[in-house]
XYZ file of N, CA and C in Angstrom:
345
model
N 0.806 -0.898 0.086
C -0.046 0.232 0.010
C 0.976 1.698 0.065
N 2.095 1.122 0.742
C 2.796 2.301 0.527
C 3.570 2.589 -0.622
N 4.072 1.682 -1.045
C 4.468 1.446 -2.725
C 3.258 2.418 -3.826
N 2.110 2.394 -3.229
C 1.148 2.784 -4.327
C 0.797 4.058 -3.873
N 0.738 4.569 -2.979
C 0.949 5.967 -2.189
C 1.923 6.899 -3.104
N 3.092 6.111 -2.648
C 4.206 6.989 -2.920
C 3.958 7.012 -4.481
N 3.725 6.263 -5.495
C 3.738 6.253 -7.025
C 2.751 7.534 -7.384
N 1.679 7.290 -6.320
C 0.525 8.245 -6.794
C 1.365 9.700 -6.405
N 1.898 10.042 -5.326
C 2.623 11.292 -5.169
C 3.887 11.549 -5.821
N 4.312 10.627 -6.645
C 5.635 10.846 -7.362
C 4.682 11.082 -9.351
N 4.061 10.673 -9.818
C 3.411 10.989 -10.740
C 3.180 12.681 -11.187
N 2.371 12.974 -10.126
C 2.508 14.606 -10.389
C 3.738 15.704 -10.984
N 4.794 14.849 -10.055
C 5.708 15.724 -9.572
C 6.592 15.295 -10.976
N 6.448 13.947 -11.723
C 7.389 13.569 -13.116
C 6.486 14.597 -14.360
N 4.993 14.703 -14.479
C 4.239 15.120 -15.085
C 4.407 16.874 -15.294
N 4.799 17.133 -13.926
C 5.405 18.857 -13.926
C 6.242 18.872 -14.421
N 7.045 18.075 -14.955
C 8.488 18.536 -15.188
C 8.623 18.699 -17.070
N 7.318 18.185 -17.546
C 7.291 18.078 -19.070
C 6.218 19.772 -19.096
N 6.297 19.610 -20.707
C 5.240 20.770 -21.334
C 4.879 20.404 -22.734
N 4.006 20.812 -23.221
C 3.794 20.373 -24.563
C 3.448 21.779 -24.879
N 3.243 21.397 -26.446
C 2.810 22.189 -27.265
C 2.263 21.385 -28.809
N 1.936 22.560 -29.639
C 0.964 21.962 -30.884
C 1.817 22.735 -32.014
N 1.664 21.857 -32.917
C 1.789 21.657 -34.579
C 1.370 21.634 -35.357
N 0.763 22.080 -36.923
C 0.501 21.254 -37.383
C 0.776 22.638 -38.712
N 0.608 21.852 -39.992
C 1.419 22.434 -41.428
C 0.405 22.658 -42.478
N 0.449 23.792 -43.359
C -0.980 24.102 -44.170
C -0.001 23.656 -45.655
N -0.539 23.220 -46.576
C -0.029 22.930 -48.025
C -0.789 24.158 -48.810
N -0.179 25.559 -48.848
C -0.482 26.264 -50.051
C 0.238 26.757 -51.412
N 0.724 25.447 -51.882
C 1.532 25.389 -52.971
C 0.489 25.138 -53.963
N 0.398 25.903 -54.798
C -0.641 25.640 -56.402
C -0.315 24.387 -57.071
N -1.048 23.487 -57.317
C -0.917 22.365 -58.246
C 0.087 21.341 -57.689
N 0.508 21.137 -56.324
C 1.580 20.317 -55.657
C 1.113 19.821 -54.371
N 1.407 18.555 -54.460
C 1.019 17.542 -53.091
C 2.299 17.518 -52.416
N 2.307 17.991 -50.901
C 3.226 17.815 -49.828
C 3.066 16.126 -49.247
N 4.337 15.285 -49.768
C 4.317 14.062 -48.684
C 4.890 14.029 -47.760
N 5.151 13.093 -47.331
C 6.143 12.534 -45.809
C 6.543 14.214 -45.166
N 5.825 15.017 -44.638
C 6.290 16.085 -43.903
C 6.783 15.812 -42.503
N 7.540 16.751 -42.384
C 8.111 16.477 -40.756
C 8.818 17.760 -40.426
N 8.837 18.233 -38.918
C 9.209 19.263 -38.322
C 9.957 17.988 -37.489
N 11.495 18.689 -37.168
C 12.599 17.978 -36.627
C 12.071 16.713 -37.012
N 12.596 15.585 -35.741
C 11.965 14.773 -36.070
C 10.371 13.981 -35.893
N 9.584 14.586 -35.836
C 8.140 14.652 -35.819
C 7.454 14.114 -37.036
N 7.089 13.441 -37.476
C 5.900 13.018 -38.762
C 4.957 13.585 -38.297
N 4.635 14.660 -39.438
C 3.407 15.534 -39.148
C 2.489 15.202 -40.393
N 2.794 14.934 -41.539
C 1.647 14.496 -42.271
C 2.327 13.592 -43.517
N 1.230 12.539 -43.989
C 2.077 11.488 -44.950
C 1.769 12.401 -45.970
N 0.591 12.799 -46.221
C 0.149 13.544 -47.780
C -0.465 14.806 -47.351
N -0.529 16.128 -47.922
C -1.338 17.378 -48.163
C -1.609 17.902 -49.131
N -2.800 17.960 -49.816
C -3.024 18.569 -50.941
C -3.090 19.873 -51.125
N -3.107 20.599 -51.961
C -3.293 21.939 -51.758
C -4.380 22.481 -51.196
N -3.778 23.355 -50.148
C -4.986 24.161 -48.991
C -5.300 23.192 -48.112
N -4.672 22.030 -48.260
C -5.228 20.919 -46.947
C -4.195 21.285 -45.741
N -4.773 21.322 -44.600
C -4.210 21.149 -43.022
C -3.994 20.294 -42.355
N -2.886 19.904 -42.136
C -2.591 18.600 -41.189
C -3.184 18.664 -39.965
N -3.580 17.740 -39.274
C -4.280 16.996 -38.116
C -2.980 17.837 -37.057
N -3.422 18.507 -36.098
C -2.500 19.067 -34.788
C -1.930 18.005 -33.916
N -0.274 18.004 -34.341
C 0.373 17.390 -33.873
C 1.033 17.705 -32.139
N 0.664 17.041 -30.856
C 1.123 17.015 -29.796
C 2.877 16.961 -29.653
N 3.299 17.681 -29.056
C 4.691 17.909 -28.825
C 4.970 17.581 -27.556
N 5.343 16.454 -26.799
C 5.617 16.571 -25.159
C 7.254 16.747 -25.072
N 7.604 16.968 -24.438
C 9.174 17.529 -23.921
C 9.211 17.780 -22.479
N 10.517 17.879 -22.095
C 10.951 18.537 -20.765
C 10.797 20.379 -21.063
N 10.623 20.655 -19.941
C 10.204 21.933 -19.738
C 11.810 22.686 -20.748
N 12.981 22.043 -20.283
C 14.112 22.734 -20.310
C 14.437 23.169 -21.694
N 13.686 21.778 -22.851
C 13.653 21.676 -23.871
C 13.082 22.315 -24.917
N 12.206 23.077 -24.394
C 11.682 24.385 -25.226
C 12.481 25.500 -25.141
N 12.201 26.712 -25.939
C 11.873 26.379 -27.537
C 12.744 25.431 -28.510
N 12.052 24.974 -29.180
C 12.772 23.949 -30.360
C 12.318 24.727 -31.628
N 13.592 24.478 -32.278
C 13.649 25.223 -33.554
C 13.983 23.978 -34.742
N 13.234 23.745 -35.951
C 13.443 23.109 -36.835
C 12.819 23.153 -38.029
N 13.544 22.891 -39.586
C 13.060 22.817 -40.406
C 12.028 22.047 -40.832
N 11.394 22.245 -41.903
C 10.100 21.669 -42.037
C 10.803 20.533 -43.639
N 10.521 19.361 -43.409
C 11.242 18.531 -44.696
C 10.233 17.783 -45.409
N 10.073 17.819 -46.697
C 8.748 17.349 -47.264
C 9.538 17.154 -48.470
N 8.569 15.727 -49.196
C 8.666 15.876 -50.696
C 7.374 16.385 -51.241
N 7.892 17.384 -52.735
C 7.064 18.246 -53.384
C 6.726 17.376 -54.553
N 5.690 17.054 -54.623
C 5.137 16.188 -56.292
C 4.228 17.105 -57.026
N 4.655 17.293 -58.288
C 3.403 17.821 -59.154
C 3.967 17.002 -60.216
N 2.277 16.807 -60.951
C 2.321 16.070 -62.011
C 2.870 14.591 -61.810
N 3.819 14.206 -62.622
C 4.760 13.035 -62.280
C 6.366 13.436 -61.677
N 6.508 14.426 -61.382
C 7.936 14.635 -60.904
C 7.654 14.987 -59.407
N 8.868 14.235 -58.240
C 9.016 14.534 -56.988
C 10.230 15.055 -56.501
N 10.070 15.875 -55.442
C 11.521 16.210 -55.313
C 11.536 16.522 -53.928
N 12.662 16.051 -53.505
C 12.921 16.527 -51.710
C 13.362 17.946 -51.316
N 12.596 18.475 -50.354
C 12.802 19.614 -50.293
C 13.401 19.918 -48.593
N 13.433 20.963 -47.854
C 13.348 21.443 -46.569
C 13.016 23.352 -46.641
N 12.302 23.474 -45.839
C 12.508 24.930 -45.673
C 13.906 25.561 -45.228
N 14.110 26.892 -45.903
C 15.279 27.424 -46.030
C 16.052 27.732 -44.156
N 14.785 28.176 -43.498
C 15.104 28.530 -42.252
C 14.007 27.829 -41.413
N 14.439 27.692 -40.535
C 13.570 27.048 -39.096
C 12.650 27.889 -38.452
N 11.677 27.059 -38.181
C 10.506 27.521 -37.197
C 11.025 27.273 -35.870
N 10.523 28.050 -34.803
C 10.560 28.136 -33.730
C 9.239 27.479 -33.028
N 9.114 26.636 -31.751
C 8.004 26.216 -31.207
C 8.153 26.208 -30.028
N 7.175 27.259 -28.674
C 7.658 27.098 -27.425
C 6.671 26.266 -26.573
N 7.167 26.455 -25.682
C 6.250 25.386 -24.822
C 4.398 26.095 -24.724
N 3.508 25.450 -24.919
C 2.235 26.279 -24.360
C 1.697 26.799 -26.016
N 2.546 26.860 -26.525
C 2.098 27.510 -28.131
C 1.449 26.380 -29.361
N 0.649 26.913 -30.016
C 0.137 26.105 -31.386
C 0.587 26.820 -32.366
N 1.465 26.432 -33.246
C 2.187 27.116 -34.438
C 1.470 26.570 -35.646
N 1.312 27.452 -36.334
C 0.655 27.055 -37.805
C 1.697 27.601 -39.066
N 2.262 26.198 -39.616
C 3.363 26.843 -40.482
C 2.795 26.589 -41.744
N 2.741 27.583 -42.997
C 2.128 27.624 -43.670
C 3.248 27.394 -44.999
N 3.346 26.450 -46.211
C 4.155 26.198 -47.217
C 3.548 26.875 -48.321
N 4.109 27.557 -49.184
C 3.313 28.106 -49.916
C 4.452 28.412 -50.847
N 3.826 29.039 -52.155
C 4.577 29.116 -53.605
C 5.759 30.005 -52.964
N 5.811 30.948 -52.223
C 6.933 31.908 -51.771
C 7.668 31.686 -50.862
N 7.381 30.409 -49.914
C 8.243 29.777 -49.148
C 9.379 29.434 -49.426
N 10.655 30.084 -48.958
C 12.138 29.829 -49.375
C 12.785 28.420 -49.019
N 12.787 27.390 -49.958
C 13.578 26.069 -49.644
C 14.377 25.862 -50.427
N 14.931 24.398 -49.832
C 16.576 24.468 -50.475
C 16.341 22.557 -50.425
N 17.044 22.321 -51.435
C 16.700 21.026 -51.896
C 18.780 20.424 -51.277
N 18.683 19.983 -49.967
C 20.239 19.455 -49.469
C 21.033 18.932 -49.882
N 20.287 17.803 -50.718
C 20.960 16.788 -51.416
C 22.043 17.268 -52.460
N 21.419 18.609 -53.063
C 22.561 19.494 -54.184
C 22.992 20.710 -53.296
N 22.862 21.338 -51.809
C 24.258 21.911 -51.687
C 24.764 21.956 -51.209
């Protein structure tokens, strides 16, 4: 019984050391699908059609690990061609924040394979 009470006391302590934030991505690239979309090492969406918004992904980590900064990585597919790209600039996500990243025709991207 003592072990059970001890565990009940410890659970809120460990939970209080964690924080969460939310992220989602919108595809505003005309005539192109974004595939295998990820931010940091977190998979956001398998496929996003033009105009589509991903589901919200919850990021849970230690409070000290926020803010997090990372680029968005994806495959852009249009017609029969597909190319791997990532955003040129990283996006910052802070604890308690809900971040919407919009990938559009004017988003600065690079192909790291050719860099």
